[in-house]
mmCIF file of C-alpha atoms in Angstrom:
data_model
loop_
_atom_site.group_PDB
_atom_site.id
_atom_site.type_symbol
_atom_site.label_atom_id
_atom_site.label_comp_id
_atom_site.label_asym_id
_atom_site.label_seq_id
_atom_site.Cartn_x
_atom_site.Cartn_y
_atom_site.Cartn_z
ATOM 1 C CA UNK N 1 -0.002 87.748 21.507
ATOM 2 C CA UNK N 2 -0.655 87.769 25.228
ATOM 3 C CA UNK N 3 -2.444 84.681 26.481
ATOM 4 C CA UNK N 4 -5.806 85.426 28.070
ATOM 5 C CA UNK N 5 -5.834 85.014 31.838
ATOM 6 C CA UNK N 6 -7.961 82.149 33.199
ATOM 7 C CA UNK N 7 -11.579 82.904 33.943
ATOM 8 C CA UNK N 8 -12.069 82.798 37.710
ATOM 9 C CA UNK N 9 -15.306 82.180 39.531
ATOM 10 C CA UNK N 10 -15.651 83.231 43.160
ATOM 11 C CA UNK N 11 -18.044 80.858 44.909
ATOM 12 C CA UNK N 12 -19.462 82.186 48.172
ATOM 13 C CA UNK N 13 -20.818 79.384 50.362
ATOM 14 C CA UNK N 14 -23.156 79.734 53.310
ATOM 15 C CA UNK N 15 -24.994 77.163 55.410
ATOM 16 C CA UNK N 16 -28.376 77.428 53.716
ATOM 17 C CA UNK N 17 -32.052 77.914 54.540
ATOM 18 C CA UNK N 18 -35.362 76.299 53.640
ATOM 19 C CA UNK N 19 -37.136 77.553 50.524
ATOM 20 C CA UNK N 20 -40.063 78.792 52.596
ATOM 21 C CA UNK N 21 -41.040 78.895 56.278
ATOM 22 C CA UNK N 22 -43.279 75.822 56.206
ATOM 23 C CA UNK N 23 -43.030 72.354 57.719
ATOM 24 C CA UNK N 24 -43.046 70.783 54.245
ATOM 25 C CA UNK N 25 -40.030 72.912 53.219
ATOM 26 C CA UNK N 26 -38.211 72.421 56.520
ATOM 27 C CA UNK N 27 -38.362 68.636 56.398
ATOM 28 C CA UNK N 28 -36.074 68.055 53.357
ATOM 29 C CA UNK N 29 -33.799 70.893 54.416
ATOM 30 C CA UNK N 30 -33.336 69.492 57.922
ATOM 31 C CA UNK N 31 -32.959 65.960 56.559
ATOM 32 C CA UNK N 32 -30.065 67.047 54.338
ATOM 33 C CA UNK N 33 -28.447 69.076 57.105
ATOM 34 C CA UNK N 34 -28.774 66.494 59.856
ATOM 35 C CA UNK N 35 -27.764 63.616 57.551
ATOM 36 C CA UNK N 36 -24.331 65.164 57.021
ATOM 37 C CA UNK N 37 -21.831 62.972 58.862
ATOM 38 C CA UNK N 38 -19.747 66.065 59.546
ATOM 39 C CA UNK N 39 -22.660 67.476 61.547
ATOM 40 C CA UNK N 40 -23.894 64.327 63.292
ATOM 41 C CA UNK N 41 -21.489 61.387 63.324
ATOM 42 C CA UNK N 42 -23.593 58.883 65.276
ATOM 43 C CA UNK N 43 -24.180 55.346 64.008
ATOM 44 C CA UNK N 44 -25.953 56.011 60.677
ATOM 45 C CA UNK N 45 -28.513 53.224 61.001
ATOM 46 C CA UNK N 46 -29.540 54.341 64.477
ATOM 47 C CA UNK N 47 -29.410 58.030 63.600
ATOM 48 C CA UNK N 48 -31.374 57.818 60.336
ATOM 49 C CA UNK N 49 -34.109 55.838 62.057
ATOM 50 C CA UNK N 50 -34.327 58.381 64.864
ATOM 51 C CA UNK N 51 -34.102 61.295 62.447
ATOM 52 C CA UNK N 52 -36.856 60.186 60.097
ATOM 53 C CA UNK N 53 -39.268 58.676 62.614
ATOM 54 C CA UNK N 54 -38.915 61.089 65.525
ATOM 55 C CA UNK N 55 -36.855 64.231 64.957
ATOM 56 C CA UNK N 56 -38.101 65.424 61.557
ATOM 57 C CA UNK N 57 -41.833 64.989 62.292
ATOM 58 C CA UNK N 58 -41.427 66.907 65.555
ATOM 59 C CA UNK N 59 -38.827 69.489 64.625
ATOM 60 C CA UNK N 60 -40.024 70.528 61.162
ATOM 61 C CA UNK N 61 -43.223 72.296 62.333
ATOM 62 C CA UNK N 62 -41.405 73.906 65.278
ATOM 63 C CA UNK N 63 -38.578 75.158 63.066
ATOM 64 C CA UNK N 64 -41.063 76.474 60.522
ATOM 65 C CA UNK N 65 -42.776 78.539 63.211
ATOM 66 C CA UNK N 66 -39.398 79.985 64.195
ATOM 67 C CA UNK N 67 -38.555 80.865 60.579
ATOM 68 C CA UNK N 68 -41.863 82.707 60.207
ATOM 69 C CA UNK N 69 -40.637 85.155 62.843
ATOM 70 C CA UNK N 70 -37.460 86.078 60.925
ATOM 71 C CA UNK N 71 -38.560 85.698 57.284
ATOM 72 C CA UNK N 72 -37.854 88.728 55.124
ATOM 73 C CA UNK N 73 -39.815 89.925 52.086
ATOM 74 C CA UNK N 74 -37.076 88.527 49.814
ATOM 75 C CA UNK N 75 -36.739 85.246 51.687
ATOM 76 C CA UNK N 76 -34.629 83.729 54.455
ATOM 77 C CA UNK N 77 -32.238 86.308 55.992
ATOM 78 C CA UNK N 78 -29.122 84.176 55.516
ATOM 79 C CA UNK N 79 -29.721 83.796 51.793
ATOM 80 C CA UNK N 80 -30.876 87.391 51.310
ATOM 81 C CA UNK N 81 -27.719 88.827 52.882
ATOM 82 C CA UNK N 82 -25.438 86.347 51.110
ATOM 83 C CA UNK N 83 -26.944 87.275 47.740
ATOM 84 C CA UNK N 84 -26.502 90.960 48.544
ATOM 85 C CA UNK N 85 -22.833 90.420 49.397
ATOM 86 C CA UNK N 86 -22.360 88.563 46.114
ATOM 87 C CA UNK N 87 -24.028 91.325 44.088
ATOM 88 C CA UNK N 88 -21.906 94.053 45.663
ATOM 89 C CA UNK N 89 -18.719 92.016 45.346
ATOM 90 C CA UNK N 90 -19.428 91.333 41.673
ATOM 91 C CA UNK N 91 -19.800 95.061 41.007
ATOM 92 C CA UNK N 92 -16.511 95.839 42.735
ATOM 93 C CA UNK N 93 -14.594 93.160 40.844
ATOM 94 C CA UNK N 94 -16.026 94.444 37.570
ATOM 95 C CA UNK N 95 -14.995 98.000 38.430
ATOM 96 C CA UNK N 96 -11.438 96.746 38.933
ATOM 97 C CA UNK N 97 -11.580 94.934 35.581
ATOM 98 C CA UNK N 98 -10.775 91.604 37.201
ATOM 99 C CA UNK N 99 -11.583 88.578 35.069
ATOM 100 C CA UNK N 100 -13.837 87.092 37.730
ATOM 101 C CA UNK N 101 -17.502 86.579 38.469
ATOM 102 C CA UNK N 102 -19.303 85.759 41.708
ATOM 103 C CA UNK N 103 -21.694 82.901 42.458
ATOM 104 C CA UNK N 104 -23.575 81.759 45.560
ATOM 105 C CA UNK N 105 -24.083 78.193 46.740
ATOM 106 C CA UNK N 106 -25.670 76.798 49.877
ATOM 107 C CA UNK N 107 -24.257 73.781 51.669
ATOM 108 C CA UNK N 108 -27.806 72.627 52.394
ATOM 109 C CA UNK N 109 -30.919 73.568 50.479
ATOM 110 C CA UNK N 110 -31.000 75.745 47.370
ATOM 111 C CA UNK N 111 -29.094 76.744 45.378
ATOM 112 C CA UNK N 112 -27.139 73.541 45.975
ATOM 113 C CA UNK N 113 -23.409 74.097 46.351
ATOM 114 C CA UNK N 114 -22.657 70.917 44.394
ATOM 115 C CA UNK N 115 -24.882 71.872 41.467
ATOM 116 C CA UNK N 116 -23.625 75.469 41.370
ATOM 117 C CA UNK N 117 -20.007 74.266 41.364
ATOM 118 C CA UNK N 118 -20.639 71.932 38.422
ATOM 119 C CA UNK N 119 -22.516 74.642 36.517
ATOM 120 C CA UNK N 120 -19.680 77.137 36.996
ATOM 121 C CA UNK N 121 -17.332 74.935 34.975
ATOM 122 C CA UNK N 122 -19.588 72.874 32.724
ATOM 123 C CA UNK N 123 -21.949 75.631 31.584
ATOM 124 C CA UNK N 124 -20.136 78.914 32.267
ATOM 125 C CA UNK N 125 -16.676 77.633 31.315
ATOM 126 C CA UNK N 126 -14.676 78.934 34.273
ATOM 127 C CA UNK N 127 -11.205 77.421 34.534
ATOM 128 C CA UNK N 128 -10.623 78.372 38.167
ATOM 129 C CA UNK N 129 -12.918 78.479 41.184
ATOM 130 C CA UNK N 130 -12.089 80.304 44.388
ATOM 131 C CA UNK N 131 -14.260 78.833 47.146
ATOM 132 C CA UNK N 132 -14.979 81.119 50.088
ATOM 133 C CA UNK N 133 -17.103 79.612 52.886
ATOM 134 C CA UNK N 134 -18.598 82.450 54.906
ATOM 135 C CA UNK N 135 -17.477 80.838 58.174
ATOM 136 C CA UNK N 136 -14.825 83.021 59.862
ATOM 137 C CA UNK N 137 -13.620 80.206 62.131
ATOM 138 C CA UNK N 138 -12.757 76.777 60.728
ATOM 139 C CA UNK N 139 -14.835 73.862 61.941
ATOM 140 C CA UNK N 140 -15.069 70.264 60.791
ATOM 141 C CA UNK N 141 -18.869 70.552 60.866
ATOM 142 C CA UNK N 142 -18.979 73.624 58.623
ATOM 143 C CA UNK N 143 -15.836 74.414 56.615
ATOM 144 C CA UNK N 144 -14.751 70.800 56.191
ATOM 145 C CA UNK N 145 -18.263 69.889 55.087
ATOM 146 C CA UNK N 146 -18.038 72.530 52.348
ATOM 147 C CA UNK N 147 -14.739 70.985 51.242
ATOM 148 C CA UNK N 148 -16.408 67.569 51.158
ATOM 149 C CA UNK N 149 -19.125 68.949 48.887
ATOM 150 C CA UNK N 150 -16.532 70.427 46.513
ATOM 151 C CA UNK N 151 -14.851 67.022 46.300
ATOM 152 C CA UNK N 152 -18.215 65.363 45.682
ATOM 153 C CA UNK N 153 -18.938 67.760 42.838
ATOM 154 C CA UNK N 154 -15.575 67.073 41.194
ATOM 155 C CA UNK N 155 -16.122 63.315 41.475
ATOM 156 C CA UNK N 156 -19.276 63.736 39.401
ATOM 157 C CA UNK N 157 -17.540 65.736 36.644
ATOM 158 C CA UNK N 158 -15.622 64.498 33.606
ATOM 159 C CA UNK N 159 -13.561 67.675 33.760
ATOM 160 C CA UNK N 160 -13.233 70.067 36.656
ATOM 161 C CA UNK N 161 -11.586 73.459 37.217
ATOM 162 C CA UNK N 162 -8.607 74.331 39.351
ATOM 163 C CA UNK N 163 -9.801 75.030 42.870
ATOM 164 C CA UNK N 164 -8.478 77.279 45.606
ATOM 165 C CA UNK N 165 -10.139 76.986 49.011
ATOM 166 C CA UNK N 166 -10.186 79.627 51.746
ATOM 167 C CA UNK N 167 -9.982 77.809 55.068
ATOM 168 C CA UNK N 168 -10.823 80.624 57.501
ATOM 169 C CA UNK N 169 -10.424 84.344 58.179
ATOM 170 C CA UNK N 170 -10.851 84.474 61.945
ATOM 171 C CA UNK N 171 -7.838 86.752 62.502
ATOM 172 C CA UNK N 172 -8.051 88.851 59.342
ATOM 173 C CA UNK N 173 -7.537 92.509 60.340
ATOM 174 C CA UNK N 174 -10.553 93.687 58.323
ATOM 175 C CA UNK N 175 -12.759 91.036 59.937
ATOM 176 C CA UNK N 176 -11.731 92.086 63.437
ATOM 177 C CA UNK N 177 -12.131 95.773 62.599
ATOM 178 C CA UNK N 178 -15.532 95.168 60.993
ATOM 179 C CA UNK N 179 -16.777 93.420 64.136
ATOM 180 C CA UNK N 180 -15.402 96.193 66.344
ATOM 181 C CA UNK N 181 -17.033 98.876 64.181
ATOM 182 C CA UNK N 182 -20.351 97.021 64.326
ATOM 183 C CA UNK N 183 -20.168 97.087 68.124
ATOM 184 C CA UNK N 184 -19.021 100.721 68.230
ATOM 185 C CA UNK N 185 -21.915 101.728 65.971
ATOM 186 C CA UNK N 186 -24.323 100.080 68.400
ATOM 187 C CA UNK N 187 -22.756 101.821 71.373
ATOM 188 C CA UNK N 188 -22.913 105.155 69.538
ATOM 189 C CA UNK N 189 -26.691 104.677 69.250
ATOM 190 C CA UNK N 190 -27.528 103.355 72.727
ATOM 191 C CA UNK N 191 -24.616 104.580 74.836
ATOM 192 C CA UNK N 192 -21.614 102.825 76.433
ATOM 193 C CA UNK N 193 -21.977 99.620 78.428
ATOM 194 C CA UNK N 194 -21.576 101.224 81.815
ATOM 195 C CA UNK N 195 -20.494 99.583 85.056
ATOM 196 C CA UNK N 196 -23.350 97.062 85.059
ATOM 197 C CA UNK N 197 -23.161 96.174 81.385
ATOM 198 C CA UNK N 198 -21.487 93.273 79.609
ATOM 199 C CA UNK N 199 -20.679 92.421 75.995
ATOM 200 C CA UNK N 200 -21.381 88.771 75.138
ATOM 201 C CA UNK N 201 -19.662 87.138 72.159
ATOM 202 C CA UNK N 202 -21.920 84.205 71.355
ATOM 203 C CA UNK N 203 -20.449 81.614 68.964
ATOM 204 C CA UNK N 204 -22.143 78.555 67.533
ATOM 205 C CA UNK N 205 -21.551 75.547 69.753
ATOM 206 C CA UNK N 206 -19.913 72.202 69.048
ATOM 207 C CA UNK N 207 -19.713 68.846 70.849
ATOM 208 C CA UNK N 208 -16.675 68.747 73.126
ATOM 209 C CA UNK N 209 -15.798 65.374 71.627
ATOM 210 C CA UNK N 210 -15.133 66.980 68.231
ATOM 211 C CA UNK N 211 -12.587 69.292 69.811
ATOM 212 C CA UNK N 212 -10.910 66.448 71.678
ATOM 213 C CA UNK N 213 -10.539 64.720 68.313
ATOM 214 C CA UNK N 214 -8.616 67.689 66.924
ATOM 215 C CA UNK N 215 -11.073 70.312 65.689
ATOM 216 C CA UNK N 216 -9.348 73.740 66.028
ATOM 217 C CA UNK N 217 -12.626 75.665 66.313
ATOM 218 C CA UNK N 218 -12.450 76.665 70.023
ATOM 219 C CA UNK N 219 -8.840 77.797 69.606
ATOM 220 C CA UNK N 220 -9.805 80.029 66.699
ATOM 221 C CA UNK N 221 -12.807 81.346 68.635
ATOM 222 C CA UNK N 222 -10.485 82.353 71.457
ATOM 223 C CA UNK N 223 -8.094 84.050 69.019
ATOM 224 C CA UNK N 224 -10.948 86.047 67.474
ATOM 225 C CA UNK N 225 -12.157 87.015 70.937
ATOM 226 C CA UNK N 226 -8.738 88.191 72.111
ATOM 227 C CA UNK N 227 -8.155 90.260 68.967
ATOM 228 C CA UNK N 228 -11.617 91.821 69.173
ATOM 229 C CA UNK N 229 -11.125 92.822 72.804
ATOM 230 C CA UNK N 230 -7.793 94.350 71.851
ATOM 231 C CA UNK N 231 -9.311 96.227 68.890
ATOM 232 C CA UNK N 232 -12.169 97.580 71.019
ATOM 233 C CA UNK N 233 -9.791 98.613 73.795
ATOM 234 C CA UNK N 234 -12.246 97.518 76.476
ATOM 235 C CA UNK N 235 -11.639 95.939 79.858
ATOM 236 C CA UNK N 236 -11.559 92.153 79.230
ATOM 237 C CA UNK N 237 -13.697 91.652 82.341
ATOM 238 C CA UNK N 238 -16.552 93.404 80.507
ATOM 239 C CA UNK N 239 -16.553 90.769 77.746
ATOM 240 C CA UNK N 240 -17.873 87.219 78.069
ATOM 241 C CA UNK N 241 -17.433 84.371 75.587
ATOM 242 C CA UNK N 242 -20.213 81.804 75.246
ATOM 243 C CA UNK N 243 -21.636 79.160 72.919
ATOM 244 C CA UNK N 244 -25.171 78.767 71.596
ATOM 245 C CA UNK N 245 -27.280 76.326 69.541
ATOM 246 C CA UNK N 246 -26.453 73.059 71.305
ATOM 247 C CA UNK N 247 -28.344 69.981 70.184
ATOM 248 C CA UNK N 248 -28.910 66.594 71.806
ATOM 249 C CA UNK N 249 -27.685 65.245 75.132
ATOM 250 C CA UNK N 250 -23.941 65.210 74.414
ATOM 251 C CA UNK N 251 -21.714 67.739 76.204
ATOM 252 C CA UNK N 252 -21.017 70.812 74.079
ATOM 253 C CA UNK N 253 -18.534 73.658 74.425
ATOM 254 C CA UNK N 254 -19.245 75.828 77.449
ATOM 255 C CA UNK N 255 -20.296 78.213 78.859
ATOM 256 C CA UNK N 256 -23.692 78.023 77.208
ATOM 257 C CA UNK N 257 -25.101 81.415 76.203
ATOM 258 C CA UNK N 258 -28.438 80.961 77.950
ATOM 259 C CA UNK N 259 -26.856 79.759 81.192
ATOM 260 C CA UNK N 260 -24.303 82.582 81.073
ATOM 261 C CA UNK N 261 -27.106 85.135 80.632
ATOM 262 C CA UNK N 262 -28.909 83.816 83.717
ATOM 263 C CA UNK N 263 -25.667 83.844 85.701
ATOM 264 C CA UNK N 264 -24.879 87.441 84.765
ATOM 265 C CA UNK N 265 -28.388 88.582 85.680
ATOM 266 C CA UNK N 266 -28.114 86.892 89.090
ATOM 267 C CA UNK N 267 -24.754 88.608 89.603
ATOM 268 C CA UNK N 268 -26.361 92.029 89.207
ATOM 269 C CA UNK N 269 -25.487 92.786 85.570
ATOM 270 C CA UNK N 270 -28.291 94.949 84.182
ATOM 271 C CA UNK N 271 -27.412 95.348 80.510
ATOM 272 C CA UNK N 272 -26.353 92.691 78.017
ATOM 273 C CA UNK N 273 -25.172 93.453 74.479
ATOM 274 C CA UNK N 274 -24.763 90.341 72.323
ATOM 275 C CA UNK N 275 -22.998 89.860 69.004
ATOM 276 C CA UNK N 276 -22.412 86.569 67.161
ATOM 277 C CA UNK N 277 -18.949 86.802 65.528
ATOM 278 C CA UNK N 278 -19.063 83.247 64.149
ATOM 279 C CA UNK N 279 -21.926 84.163 61.793
ATOM 280 C CA UNK N 280 -21.060 86.405 58.850
ATOM 281 C CA UNK N 281 -24.742 86.966 58.090
ATOM 282 C CA UNK N 282 -27.790 87.089 60.301
ATOM 283 C CA UNK N 283 -29.926 83.958 60.292
ATOM 284 C CA UNK N 284 -32.350 81.996 62.455
ATOM 285 C CA UNK N 285 -29.657 81.386 65.082
ATOM 286 C CA UNK N 286 -28.885 85.085 65.505
ATOM 287 C CA UNK N 287 -32.232 86.810 64.971
ATOM 288 C CA UNK N 288 -34.546 84.318 66.679
ATOM 289 C CA UNK N 289 -32.345 82.317 69.043
ATOM 290 C CA UNK N 290 -30.394 85.324 70.319
ATOM 291 C CA UNK N 291 -32.554 88.333 69.473
ATOM 292 C CA UNK N 292 -35.778 86.781 70.761
ATOM 293 C CA UNK N 293 -35.132 83.670 72.867
ATOM 294 C CA UNK N 294 -32.009 84.831 74.692
ATOM 295 C CA UNK N 295 -33.571 88.236 75.268
ATOM 296 C CA UNK N 296 -36.564 86.562 76.924
ATOM 297 C CA UNK N 297 -34.251 84.403 79.034
ATOM 298 C CA UNK N 298 -32.297 87.484 80.091
ATOM 299 C CA UNK N 299 -35.334 89.522 81.095
ATOM 300 C CA UNK N 300 -36.930 86.630 82.975
ATOM 301 C CA UNK N 301 -33.690 86.164 84.909
ATOM 302 C CA UNK N 302 -33.797 89.792 86.086
ATOM 303 C CA UNK N 303 -31.781 91.578 83.425
ATOM 304 C CA UNK N 304 -33.071 95.005 82.419
ATOM 305 C CA UNK N 305 -31.602 96.021 79.052
ATOM 306 C CA UNK N 306 -30.782 93.751 76.091
ATOM 307 C CA UNK N 307 -29.284 94.587 72.703
ATOM 308 C CA UNK N 308 -28.728 92.123 69.858
ATOM 309 C CA UNK N 309 -26.018 93.559 67.609
ATOM 310 C CA UNK N 310 -26.465 92.619 63.915
ATOM 311 C CA UNK N 311 -23.937 90.477 62.075
ATOM 312 C CA UNK N 312 -21.768 91.992 59.353
ATOM 313 C CA UNK N 313 -24.341 91.123 56.662
ATOM 314 C CA UNK N 314 -23.871 93.199 53.498
ATOM 315 C CA UNK N 315 -22.459 96.279 55.219
ATOM 316 C CA UNK N 316 -19.675 98.301 53.639
ATOM 317 C CA UNK N 317 -17.155 96.741 56.041
ATOM 318 C CA UNK N 318 -18.433 93.249 55.267
ATOM 319 C CA UNK N 319 -18.153 93.599 51.501
ATOM 320 C CA UNK N 320 -14.717 95.250 51.816
ATOM 321 C CA UNK N 321 -13.567 92.304 53.911
ATOM 322 C CA UNK N 322 -14.743 89.733 51.378
ATOM 323 C CA UNK N 323 -13.293 91.804 48.531
ATOM 324 C CA UNK N 324 -9.901 91.943 50.254
ATOM 325 C CA UNK N 325 -9.874 88.200 50.962
ATOM 326 C CA UNK N 326 -10.684 87.455 47.324
ATOM 327 C CA UNK N 327 -8.044 89.863 46.013
ATOM 328 C CA UNK N 328 -5.385 88.415 48.304
ATOM 329 C CA UNK N 329 -6.139 84.892 47.160
ATOM 330 C CA UNK N 330 -6.242 85.759 43.469
ATOM 331 C CA UNK N 331 -2.962 87.648 43.783
ATOM 332 C CA UNK N 332 -1.203 84.609 45.206
ATOM 333 C CA UNK N 333 -2.779 82.090 42.844
ATOM 334 C CA UNK N 334 0.018 81.023 40.470
ATOM 335 C CA UNK N 335 -0.800 81.120 36.780
#
């Protein structure tokens, strides 16, 4: 008799979103996010005092107003697109008769990554869990935090499954091609960049100090950028790399996206196309911060045309990429 292969759960992890676009929902979500020592590693006594007495009361209503602008009928964009990816991936794995199912967990907010991980083994009986954070580039503040949460979940369990963790996919050929196709599709609709056009690759920022302490994130960002330029076959001088979403007074990776947009406008660039390769799915930081705020900054600085190119989301190329990553990992997972 042939022994049955282990049941494998694929756990897709994304950053998370509040349950609704209200100040009351934003407050616990932001508290969890900004209390993560991987995200903010300041003195905890000082930081928690500042966070609870100053930052949360001020930021929660402002963030809620921003979420209202991007909220979809089904909920927060990040969660909607992540769920769609999971549904499509599940169907494909079933069609291939793979003994695997797909689950979604959020690092912050609901559904909690820790609780989903425990449920996968304790209630659904899966013996193996393949954890795929939807962060193309590794970062201590994102990918490592997901790993921390997996460890936390296992510490709370009397028995836990075998775990395989996908660290990054920033150079995966299907990831690079998917990004390039997303850009090409945009150009097919609105026309080529032209002499006075630029393509901006805007990645999420990070304190410089983290990188000096060994975080490989900026190196991986540069590798993604170089491969994408090569795949597109464009003049490198037409592509600019920048970083968005800085927080606090500490120095972050530069150039900053907003400052770069102003600089390009002053230099006579008339069209700016922006894509955010560090985000697998659209979210507040891509739709509102780039699609609305950066666009306003660009136009006020004298720019004329602005295009925000969507993230991979649940496109055919996106799901094929995730499917391939999962298949490659399962293939090399020893029995």
